[in-house]
Amino acid sequence: MSDDAQEVTYEYVRIADVIAADIAAGRLPLGARLPGEQELAELHGVSVSTSRRVRRELVRRGLVRVLPAKGSFVVRTAAVEGSNDETPPPGP
């Protein structure tokens, strides 16, 4: 078995990828509020600490911004793979 076949994907990265895909597909448009940590944990069957890591990963990718006492919001659409254009599409 090759090393590539044994590659591990952490649960928080997998969930962040799912949410990023929802953002790219428009199911979570610019300005959309993400579920809170507890709800995100329940939706994906993970711990609250894992849902917290998901949120941090989305912030690291530049897709989400956290506003204290307000929530987490989509601030940029996921870039299409291979595209260098990181500009969000124009609003309505």
Coordinates of N, CA, C and O in Angstrom, one line a residue:
M1 N 0.9 -1.2 0.0 CA 0.0 0.0 0.0 C 0.9 1.2 0.0 O 1.9 1.3 0.7
S2 N 0.6 2.2 -0.8 CA 1.4 3.4 -0.9 C 1.0 4.4 0.2 O 0.0 4.3 0.8
D3 N 1.9 5.4 0.5 CA 1.6 6.4 1.5 C 0.4 7.2 1.1 O -0.3 7.6 2.0
D4 N 0.1 7.4 -0.2 CA -1.0 8.2 -0.6 C -2.3 7.5 -0.2 O -3.3 8.2 0.1
A5 N -2.4 6.2 -0.2 CA -3.6 5.5 0.1 C -3.9 5.6 1.6 O -5.0 5.4 2.0
Q6 N -2.8 5.9 2.4 CA -3.0 6.0 3.9 C -3.2 7.4 4.3 O -3.2 7.7 5.5
E7 N -3.4 8.4 3.4 CA -3.6 9.8 3.8 C -4.8 9.9 4.7 O -5.9 9.4 4.4
V8 N -4.6 10.7 5.7 CA -5.7 10.9 6.7 C -6.3 12.3 6.5 O -5.6 13.3 6.4
T9 N -7.6 12.4 6.5 CA -8.3 13.7 6.5 C -9.0 13.8 7.8 O -9.8 13.0 8.2
Y10 N -8.6 14.9 8.5 CA -9.2 15.1 9.8 C -10.7 15.5 9.6 O -11.1 16.1 8.6
E11 N -11.5 15.1 10.6 CA -13.0 15.3 10.5 C -13.3 16.8 10.4 O -14.2 17.2 9.6
Y12 N -12.6 17.7 11.1 CA -12.9 19.1 10.9 C -12.6 19.6 9.5 O -13.3 20.5 9.0
V13 N -11.6 19.1 8.9 CA -11.2 19.5 7.5 C -12.3 19.0 6.6 O -12.8 19.7 5.7
R14 N -12.8 17.8 6.8 CA -13.8 17.2 5.9 C -15.1 18.0 6.0 O -15.7 18.4 5.0
I15 N -15.5 18.4 7.2 CA -16.7 19.2 7.4 C -16.5 20.6 6.8 O -17.4 21.1 6.2
A16 N -15.3 21.2 7.0 CA -15.1 22.5 6.4 C -15.2 22.4 4.9 O -15.7 23.3 4.3
D17 N -14.7 21.3 4.3 CA -14.8 21.1 2.9 C -16.3 21.1 2.4 O -16.6 21.6 1.4
V18 N -17.1 20.4 3.2 CA -18.5 20.3 2.9 C -19.2 21.7 2.9 O -19.9 22.1 2.0
I19 N -18.8 22.5 4.0 CA -19.4 23.9 4.1 C -18.9 24.7 3.0 O -19.6 25.5 2.4
A20 N -17.6 24.6 2.6 CA -17.0 25.4 1.6 C -17.7 25.1 0.2 O -17.9 26.0 -0.6
A21 N -18.0 23.8 0.0 CA -18.7 23.4 -1.2 C -20.1 24.0 -1.2 O -20.6 24.5 -2.3
D22 N -20.8 24.1 0.0 CA -22.1 24.7 0.0 C -22.0 26.2 -0.3 O -22.9 26.8 -0.9
I23 N -20.9 26.8 0.1 CA -20.7 28.3 -0.2 C -20.5 28.4 -1.7 O -21.1 29.3 -2.3
A24 N -19.6 27.6 -2.2 CA -19.3 27.7 -3.7 C -20.6 27.4 -4.5 O -20.7 28.1 -5.6
A25 N -21.5 26.5 -4.1 CA -22.7 26.2 -4.8 C -23.8 27.3 -4.6 O -24.8 27.2 -5.2
G26 N -23.6 28.2 -3.7 CA -24.6 29.2 -3.5 C -25.6 28.8 -2.4 O -26.6 29.6 -2.2
R27 N -25.5 27.6 -1.8 CA -26.4 27.2 -0.8 C -26.2 28.0 0.5 O -27.1 28.2 1.3
L28 N -25.0 28.6 0.6 CA -24.7 29.5 1.7 C -24.2 30.8 1.0 O -23.0 30.9 0.7
P29 N -25.0 31.7 0.7 CA -24.6 32.9 0.0 C -23.8 33.9 0.9 O -23.8 33.8 2.1
L30 N -23.2 34.9 0.2 CA -22.6 36.0 1.0 C -23.5 36.5 2.0 O -24.7 36.8 1.8
G31 N -23.0 36.7 3.2 CA -23.8 37.3 4.3 C -24.6 36.2 5.1 O -25.2 36.5 6.2
A32 N -24.6 35.0 4.6 CA -25.4 33.9 5.4 C -24.7 33.7 6.7 O -23.5 33.6 6.8
R33 N -25.6 33.4 7.7 CA -25.1 33.1 9.0 C -25.0 31.6 9.1 O -25.9 30.9 8.8
L34 N -23.8 31.1 9.6 CA -23.6 29.7 9.8 C -24.3 29.3 11.2 O -24.4 30.1 12.1
P35 N -24.6 28.0 11.3 CA -25.1 27.5 12.6 C -24.1 27.8 13.7 O -22.9 27.8 13.4
G36 N -24.5 27.9 14.9 CA -23.7 28.1 16.0 C -22.9 26.8 16.3 O -23.1 25.8 15.7
E37 N -21.9 26.9 17.2 CA -21.0 25.8 17.5 C -21.8 24.5 17.9 O -21.5 23.4 17.4
Q38 N -22.7 24.7 18.8 CA -23.5 23.6 19.3 C -24.3 22.9 18.2 O -24.4 21.7 18.0
E39 N -25.0 23.8 17.4 CA -25.9 23.2 16.3 C -25.0 22.6 15.2 O -25.4 21.5 14.7
L40 N -23.9 23.2 14.9 CA -23.0 22.6 13.9 C -22.5 21.2 14.4 O -22.4 20.3 13.6
A41 N -22.2 21.1 15.7 CA -21.7 19.8 16.3 C -22.8 18.8 16.1 O -22.6 17.7 15.7
E42 N -24.1 19.2 16.5 CA -25.2 18.2 16.4 C -25.5 17.8 14.9 O -25.7 16.7 14.7
L43 N -25.4 18.8 14.0 CA -25.7 18.5 12.6 C -24.7 17.5 12.0 O -25.1 16.7 11.2
H44 N -23.4 17.5 12.5 CA -22.4 16.7 11.9 C -22.0 15.5 12.8 O -21.1 14.8 12.5
G45 N -22.6 15.4 14.0 CA -22.3 14.4 14.9 C -20.9 14.4 15.5 O -20.3 13.4 15.6
V46 N -20.4 15.6 15.8 CA -19.1 15.8 16.3 C -19.2 16.6 17.6 O -20.2 17.1 18.0
S47 N -18.1 16.7 18.3 CA -18.0 17.5 19.5 C -18.0 19.0 19.2 O -17.7 19.4 18.1
V48 N -18.3 19.8 20.2 CA -18.3 21.2 20.1 C -16.9 21.7 19.8 O -16.7 22.6 19.0
S49 N -15.9 21.0 20.3 CA -14.5 21.5 20.0 C -14.2 21.2 18.6 O -13.4 22.0 18.0
T50 N -14.7 20.2 18.0 CA -14.5 19.9 16.6 C -15.2 21.0 15.7 O -14.6 21.5 14.8
S51 N -16.4 21.3 16.1 CA -17.2 22.3 15.3 C -16.4 23.7 15.5 O -16.4 24.5 14.5
R52 N -15.8 23.9 16.6 CA -15.0 25.2 16.8 C -13.8 25.2 15.8 O -13.5 26.2 15.2
R53 N -13.2 24.0 15.6 CA -12.1 23.9 14.7 C -12.5 24.1 13.2 O -11.8 24.6 12.4
V54 N -13.7 23.6 12.9 CA -14.3 23.8 11.6 C -14.4 25.3 11.3 O -14.0 25.8 10.3
R55 N -15.0 26.0 12.3 CA -15.1 27.5 12.1 C -13.8 28.1 11.9 O -13.6 29.0 11.0
R56 N -12.8 27.8 12.7 CA -11.5 28.3 12.6 C -10.9 28.0 11.2 O -10.2 28.9 10.6
E57 N -11.1 26.8 10.7 CA -10.6 26.5 9.4 C -11.3 27.3 8.3 O -10.6 27.7 7.4
L58 N -12.5 27.5 8.4 CA -13.2 28.4 7.4 C -12.8 29.8 7.5 O -12.6 30.5 6.5
V59 N -12.4 30.3 8.7 CA -11.9 31.7 8.8 C -10.5 31.7 8.2 O -10.2 32.6 7.5
R60 N -9.7 30.7 8.4 CA -8.3 30.6 7.9 C -8.4 30.6 6.3 O -7.6 31.2 5.7
R61 N -9.4 30.0 5.8 CA -9.6 29.9 4.3 C -10.1 31.3 3.8 O -10.2 31.5 2.6
G62 N -10.5 32.1 4.7 CA -11.0 33.4 4.2 C -12.5 33.4 3.8 O -13.0 34.4 3.2
L63 N -13.2 32.4 4.1 CA -14.6 32.2 3.7 C -15.6 32.8 4.7 O -16.7 33.2 4.3
V64 N -15.2 32.8 6.0 CA -16.1 33.1 7.0 C -15.4 34.2 8.0 O -14.2 34.2 8.2
R65 N -16.3 35.0 8.5 CA -15.8 36.0 9.5 C -16.7 35.8 10.8 O -17.9 35.7 10.7
V66 N -16.0 35.8 11.9 CA -16.7 35.7 13.2 C -16.9 37.0 13.8 O -15.9 37.8 14.0
L67 N -18.1 37.4 14.1 CA -18.4 38.6 14.8 C -18.8 38.2 16.3 O -19.9 37.6 16.5
P68 N -18.0 38.6 17.3 CA -18.3 38.2 18.6 C -19.8 38.6 19.0 O -20.3 39.7 18.7
A69 N -20.4 37.7 19.7 CA -21.8 37.8 20.2 C -22.8 37.9 19.0 O -24.0 38.2 19.3
K70 N -22.4 37.7 17.8 CA -23.3 37.8 16.6 C -23.4 36.5 15.9 O -24.4 36.1 15.5
G71 N -22.2 35.9 15.7 CA -22.2 34.6 14.9 C -21.1 34.6 13.9 O -20.2 35.5 13.8
S72 N -21.1 33.6 13.0 CA -20.2 33.4 11.9 C -20.9 33.7 10.6 O -22.0 33.1 10.4
F73 N -20.3 34.5 9.7 CA -21.0 34.8 8.5 C -20.1 34.6 7.3 O -18.9 34.8 7.4
V74 N -20.7 34.2 6.2 CA -20.0 34.0 4.9 C -19.6 35.4 4.4 O -20.4 36.3 4.3
V75 N -18.3 35.6 4.1 CA -17.8 36.9 3.7 C -17.1 36.8 2.3 O -16.9 37.8 1.6
R76 N -16.9 35.5 1.8 CA -16.3 35.4 0.5 C -16.8 34.0 -0.1 O -16.9 33.1 0.7
T77 N -17.1 34.0 -1.4 CA -17.4 32.7 -2.0 C -16.2 31.9 -2.2 O -15.1 32.4 -2.3
A78 N -16.3 30.6 -2.1 CA -15.1 29.7 -2.3 C -14.7 29.9 -3.8 O -15.4 29.9 -4.7
A79 N -13.4 30.1 -3.9 CA -12.8 30.2 -5.2 C -12.9 28.9 -6.0 O -12.8 27.8 -5.4
V80 N -13.2 29.1 -7.3 CA -13.2 27.9 -8.1 C -11.8 27.3 -8.3 O -10.9 28.1 -8.5
E81 N -11.6 26.0 -8.2 CA -10.3 25.4 -8.2 C -9.6 25.8 -9.5 O -10.2 25.8 -10.6
G82 N -8.4 26.3 -9.4 CA -7.6 26.7 -10.5 C -7.8 28.2 -10.9 O -7.1 28.7 -11.8
S83 N -8.7 28.8 -10.2 CA -9.0 30.2 -10.5 C -8.1 31.1 -9.6 O -8.0 30.8 -8.4
N84 N -7.6 32.2 -10.2 CA -6.8 33.1 -9.3 C -7.7 34.3 -8.9 O -7.2 35.1 -8.1
D85 N -8.9 34.3 -9.4 CA -9.8 35.4 -9.0 C -10.4 35.2 -7.7 O -11.2 34.3 -7.5
E86 N -10.1 36.0 -6.7 CA -10.6 35.8 -5.3 C -11.7 36.8 -5.1 O -12.1 37.0 -3.9
T87 N -12.1 37.6 -6.1 CA -13.1 38.6 -5.9 C -14.5 38.0 -5.8 O -14.8 37.2 -6.7
P88 N -15.2 38.3 -4.8 CA -16.6 37.8 -4.7 C -17.4 38.3 -5.9 O -17.2 39.4 -6.4
P89 N -18.4 37.6 -6.3 CA -19.3 38.1 -7.4 C -20.1 39.3 -6.9 O -20.3 39.5 -5.7
P90 N -20.5 40.1 -7.8 CA -21.2 41.3 -7.4 C -22.5 41.0 -6.7 O -23.1 39.9 -7.0
G91 N -22.9 41.8 -5.8 CA -24.2 41.6 -5.0 C -25.4 41.9 -5.9 O -25.3 42.3 -7.0
P92 N -26.6 41.6 -5.3 CA -27.8 41.8 -6.0 C -28.1 43.2 -6.3 O -27.7 44.2 -5.8

